[in-house]
Amino acid sequence: MTEITQQPIAKWQLAMILRGLTQLVENADTDPDNDAQAILILTYDIVSAYLRCLAANQIITIGFDDLETALINFETQHGLQGTVIAPDMFFKTPQNNDDLPEWRAYVAQNINSYTNDWLQAYFESPAWQHQTTGITSDLLTFIFTTLAEKAYDSYRKTPKSWTKKSNYGCANWIFCV
């Protein structure tokens, strides 16, 4: 996906997109997580809808019909066509907090402080200064601080100890509900 994400959207080519999608499939195929295939399908559905929107609005130079044909062939080749993910996959509530360490205000405050410091350092970096995605610092701050807060509240995970399970659980619970 790096080949795609480091290019301006207007320069995305079909072969480049298909290589990126293939990387997603290969990563999911080698991931031991039981939810890897479900996450792959969800991710693919979102990315393919985004690509179709880009083509339909002529933001990329690939024609919509050419893209559609390529995506249908890709789905068939990689077994991505099929049933829609069950709605309960999106609405799982976070794990029961009974067996977690006690929630501590000073830890939550510390997480908030250093995540804000990280964000500030990023916003001052050349990477942020030269980004062209259109994402605002307010949106990125909201997403990152909300994720950090909920990961601690629900899983007692600090950003330094985040796991795929805590990130996935929080992102689905927060942003999909």
mmCIF file of C-alpha atoms in Angstrom:
data_model
loop_
_atom_site.group_PDB
_atom_site.id
_atom_site.type_symbol
_atom_site.label_atom_id
_atom_site.label_comp_id
_atom_site.label_asym_id
_atom_site.label_seq_id
_atom_site.Cartn_x
_atom_site.Cartn_y
_atom_site.Cartn_z
ATOM 1 C CA MET A 1 0.000 0.000 0.000
ATOM 2 C CA THR A 2 2.972 2.298 0.462
ATOM 3 C CA GLU A 3 3.306 2.643 -3.309
ATOM 4 C CA ILE A 4 -0.233 4.000 -3.410
ATOM 5 C CA THR A 5 -0.315 6.140 -0.294
ATOM 6 C CA GLN A 6 2.887 7.985 -1.157
ATOM 7 C CA GLN A 7 1.449 9.129 -4.477
ATOM 8 C CA PRO A 8 -1.093 11.907 -5.006
ATOM 9 C CA ILE A 9 -4.496 10.360 -5.670
ATOM 10 C CA ALA A 10 -4.614 11.803 -9.181
ATOM 11 C CA LYS A 11 -1.559 9.693 -10.096
ATOM 12 C CA TRP A 12 -2.974 6.349 -8.962
ATOM 13 C CA GLN A 13 -2.879 3.774 -11.746
ATOM 14 C CA LEU A 14 -4.830 0.518 -11.957
ATOM 15 C CA ALA A 15 -1.789 -1.764 -11.683
ATOM 16 C CA MET A 16 -0.590 0.175 -8.625
ATOM 17 C CA ILE A 17 -3.998 -0.135 -6.958
ATOM 18 C CA LEU A 18 -4.210 -3.859 -7.636
ATOM 19 C CA ARG A 19 -0.719 -4.396 -6.164
ATOM 20 C CA GLY A 20 -1.813 -2.543 -3.022
ATOM 21 C CA LEU A 21 -4.997 -4.585 -2.733
ATOM 22 C CA THR A 22 -2.984 -7.773 -3.220
ATOM 23 C CA GLN A 23 -0.744 -6.728 -0.318
ATOM 24 C CA LEU A 24 -3.852 -6.369 1.868
ATOM 25 C CA VAL A 25 -4.961 -9.892 0.948
ATOM 26 C CA GLU A 26 -1.494 -11.359 1.525
ATOM 27 C CA ASN A 27 -1.212 -9.668 4.934
ATOM 28 C CA ALA A 28 -4.598 -11.037 5.985
ATOM 29 C CA ASP A 29 -3.726 -14.513 4.733
ATOM 30 C CA THR A 30 -0.630 -14.645 6.939
ATOM 31 C CA ASP A 31 -2.249 -13.025 9.987
ATOM 32 C CA PRO A 32 -3.021 -15.583 12.719
ATOM 33 C CA ASP A 33 -5.837 -13.437 14.140
ATOM 34 C CA ASN A 34 -9.209 -15.185 13.833
ATOM 35 C CA ASP A 35 -10.818 -11.935 12.665
ATOM 36 C CA ALA A 36 -8.212 -11.228 9.963
ATOM 37 C CA GLN A 37 -10.394 -12.351 7.057
ATOM 38 C CA ALA A 38 -13.428 -10.434 8.335
ATOM 39 C CA ILE A 39 -11.273 -7.324 8.755
ATOM 40 C CA LEU A 40 -9.915 -7.861 5.238
ATOM 41 C CA ILE A 41 -13.423 -7.996 3.780
ATOM 42 C CA LEU A 42 -14.458 -4.872 5.662
ATOM 43 C CA THR A 43 -11.309 -3.027 4.623
ATOM 44 C CA TYR A 44 -11.673 -4.146 1.018
ATOM 45 C CA ASP A 45 -15.323 -3.086 0.908
ATOM 46 C CA ILE A 46 -14.424 0.381 2.191
ATOM 47 C CA VAL A 47 -11.406 0.808 -0.086
ATOM 48 C CA SER A 48 -13.223 -0.453 -3.192
ATOM 49 C CA ALA A 49 -16.174 1.885 -2.507
ATOM 50 C CA TYR A 50 -13.704 4.768 -2.161
ATOM 51 C CA LEU A 51 -11.979 3.802 -5.419
ATOM 52 C CA ARG A 52 -15.308 3.618 -7.228
ATOM 53 C CA CYS A 53 -16.167 7.086 -5.933
ATOM 54 C CA LEU A 54 -12.812 8.430 -7.126
ATOM 55 C CA ALA A 55 -13.340 6.939 -10.584
ATOM 56 C CA ALA A 56 -16.971 8.061 -10.847
ATOM 57 C CA ASN A 57 -15.934 11.625 -9.988
ATOM 58 C CA GLN A 58 -12.901 11.470 -12.322
ATOM 59 C CA ILE A 59 -10.482 12.172 -9.492
ATOM 60 C CA ILE A 60 -8.357 9.284 -10.740
ATOM 61 C CA THR A 61 -7.641 8.744 -14.421
ATOM 62 C CA ILE A 62 -8.981 5.188 -14.416
ATOM 63 C CA GLY A 63 -12.380 4.936 -16.061
ATOM 64 C CA PHE A 64 -15.192 3.690 -13.855
ATOM 65 C CA ASP A 65 -15.984 0.710 -16.112
ATOM 66 C CA ASP A 66 -12.334 -0.359 -16.273
ATOM 67 C CA LEU A 67 -12.023 -0.082 -12.504
ATOM 68 C CA GLU A 68 -15.264 -1.982 -11.943
ATOM 69 C CA THR A 69 -14.143 -4.830 -14.211
ATOM 70 C CA ALA A 70 -10.751 -5.014 -12.478
ATOM 71 C CA LEU A 71 -12.322 -5.014 -8.999
ATOM 72 C CA ILE A 72 -14.826 -7.742 -9.909
ATOM 73 C CA ASN A 73 -11.988 -9.878 -11.299
ATOM 74 C CA PHE A 74 -9.904 -9.176 -8.178
ATOM 75 C CA GLU A 75 -12.792 -10.151 -5.899
ATOM 76 C CA THR A 76 -13.309 -13.397 -7.793
ATOM 77 C CA GLN A 77 -9.603 -14.227 -7.819
ATOM 78 C CA HIS A 78 -9.202 -13.636 -4.076
ATOM 79 C CA GLY A 79 -12.576 -14.883 -2.850
ATOM 80 C CA LEU A 80 -13.748 -11.474 -1.671
ATOM 81 C CA GLN A 81 -17.212 -11.671 -3.153
ATOM 82 C CA GLY A 82 -19.852 -13.176 -0.959
ATOM 83 C CA THR A 83 -22.004 -12.432 2.004
ATOM 84 C CA VAL A 84 -21.925 -9.114 3.746
ATOM 85 C CA ILE A 85 -20.290 -9.071 7.151
ATOM 86 C CA ALA A 86 -22.814 -9.692 9.897
ATOM 87 C CA PRO A 87 -23.957 -6.440 11.564
ATOM 88 C CA ASP A 88 -22.970 -7.707 15.032
ATOM 89 C CA MET A 89 -19.337 -7.566 13.902
ATOM 90 C CA PHE A 90 -19.634 -3.758 13.964
ATOM 91 C CA PHE A 91 -21.572 -3.431 17.176
ATOM 92 C CA LYS A 92 -19.548 -5.557 19.559
ATOM 93 C CA THR A 93 -19.237 -3.775 22.850
ATOM 94 C CA PRO A 94 -15.855 -3.600 24.492
ATOM 95 C CA GLN A 95 -14.778 -6.428 26.715
ATOM 96 C CA ASN A 96 -15.985 -6.723 30.275
ATOM 97 C CA ASN A 97 -13.863 -4.462 32.477
ATOM 98 C CA ASP A 98 -14.165 -6.688 35.570
ATOM 99 C CA ASP A 99 -10.856 -8.484 35.024
ATOM 100 C CA LEU A 100 -8.888 -5.366 34.093
ATOM 101 C CA PRO A 101 -6.628 -3.348 36.370
ATOM 102 C CA GLU A 102 -8.332 -0.487 38.151
ATOM 103 C CA TRP A 103 -8.870 2.653 36.069
ATOM 104 C CA ARG A 104 -6.645 5.469 37.342
ATOM 105 C CA ALA A 105 -7.217 9.161 36.677
ATOM 106 C CA TYR A 106 -3.526 9.994 36.736
ATOM 107 C CA VAL A 107 -2.813 7.362 34.045
ATOM 108 C CA ALA A 108 -5.613 8.742 31.848
ATOM 109 C CA GLN A 109 -4.233 12.275 32.354
ATOM 110 C CA ASN A 110 -0.701 11.107 31.535
ATOM 111 C CA ILE A 111 -1.920 9.423 28.322
ATOM 112 C CA ASN A 112 -3.771 12.586 27.320
ATOM 113 C CA SER A 113 -0.698 14.717 27.996
ATOM 114 C CA TYR A 114 1.824 12.691 26.040
ATOM 115 C CA THR A 115 -0.523 11.938 23.122
ATOM 116 C CA ASN A 116 -1.117 15.678 22.788
ATOM 117 C CA ASP A 117 2.661 16.185 22.855
ATOM 118 C CA TRP A 118 3.069 13.558 20.113
ATOM 119 C CA LEU A 119 0.392 15.201 17.997
ATOM 120 C CA GLN A 120 1.931 18.652 18.460
ATOM 121 C CA ALA A 121 5.353 17.332 17.438
ATOM 122 C CA TYR A 122 3.799 15.689 14.378
ATOM 123 C CA PHE A 123 1.971 18.882 13.376
ATOM 124 C CA GLU A 124 5.286 20.738 13.522
ATOM 125 C CA SER A 125 7.091 18.092 11.435
ATOM 126 C CA PRO A 126 7.890 18.325 7.710
ATOM 127 C CA ALA A 127 5.710 15.231 7.145
ATOM 128 C CA TRP A 128 2.636 17.132 8.337
ATOM 129 C CA GLN A 129 3.645 20.384 6.683
ATOM 130 C CA HIS A 130 3.848 18.641 3.296
ATOM 131 C CA GLN A 131 0.832 16.330 3.589
ATOM 132 C CA THR A 132 -1.773 16.702 0.872
ATOM 133 C CA THR A 133 -4.557 14.470 2.157
ATOM 134 C CA GLY A 134 -6.878 17.268 3.230
ATOM 135 C CA ILE A 135 -7.109 15.875 6.760
ATOM 136 C CA THR A 136 -7.172 18.703 9.284
ATOM 137 C CA SER A 137 -5.205 18.773 12.509
ATOM 138 C CA ASP A 138 -8.514 19.025 14.399
ATOM 139 C CA LEU A 139 -9.836 15.831 12.826
ATOM 140 C CA LEU A 140 -6.606 13.918 13.416
ATOM 141 C CA THR A 141 -6.486 15.159 17.011
ATOM 142 C CA PHE A 142 -10.088 14.080 17.589
ATOM 143 C CA ILE A 143 -9.535 10.609 16.129
ATOM 144 C CA PHE A 144 -6.248 9.925 17.892
ATOM 145 C CA THR A 145 -7.223 11.297 21.306
ATOM 146 C CA THR A 146 -10.591 9.510 21.215
ATOM 147 C CA LEU A 147 -8.896 6.235 20.336
ATOM 148 C CA ALA A 148 -6.295 6.727 23.079
ATOM 149 C CA GLU A 149 -8.961 7.554 25.650
ATOM 150 C CA LYS A 150 -11.218 4.625 24.774
ATOM 151 C CA ALA A 151 -8.334 2.150 24.534
ATOM 152 C CA TYR A 152 -7.425 2.979 28.107
ATOM 153 C CA ASP A 153 -11.011 3.136 29.368
ATOM 154 C CA SER A 154 -12.042 -0.155 27.747
ATOM 155 C CA TYR A 155 -8.835 -2.207 27.650
ATOM 156 C CA ARG A 156 -6.448 -0.380 30.035
ATOM 157 C CA LYS A 157 -4.035 -0.042 27.132
ATOM 158 C CA THR A 158 -1.789 2.973 26.723
ATOM 159 C CA PRO A 159 -0.669 3.969 23.215
ATOM 160 C CA LYS A 160 2.692 2.417 24.079
ATOM 161 C CA SER A 161 1.006 -0.954 24.679
ATOM 162 C CA TRP A 162 -1.796 -0.910 22.097
ATOM 163 C CA THR A 163 -2.626 -4.195 20.465
ATOM 164 C CA LYS A 164 -4.504 -5.008 17.300
ATOM 165 C CA LYS A 165 -7.368 -6.286 19.463
ATOM 166 C CA SER A 166 -7.687 -3.066 21.467
ATOM 167 C CA ASN A 167 -7.416 -0.823 18.400
ATOM 168 C CA TYR A 168 -9.879 -2.882 16.398
ATOM 169 C CA GLY A 169 -12.335 -3.123 19.286
ATOM 170 C CA CYS A 170 -12.202 0.593 20.035
ATOM 171 C CA ALA A 171 -12.360 1.716 16.425
ATOM 172 C CA ASN A 172 -15.374 -0.472 15.701
ATOM 173 C CA TRP A 173 -17.109 0.481 18.909
ATOM 174 C CA ILE A 174 -16.409 4.214 18.727
ATOM 175 C CA PHE A 175 -16.536 5.043 15.072
ATOM 176 C CA CYS A 176 -19.086 2.501 13.783
ATOM 177 C CA VAL A 177 -21.762 2.754 16.470
#
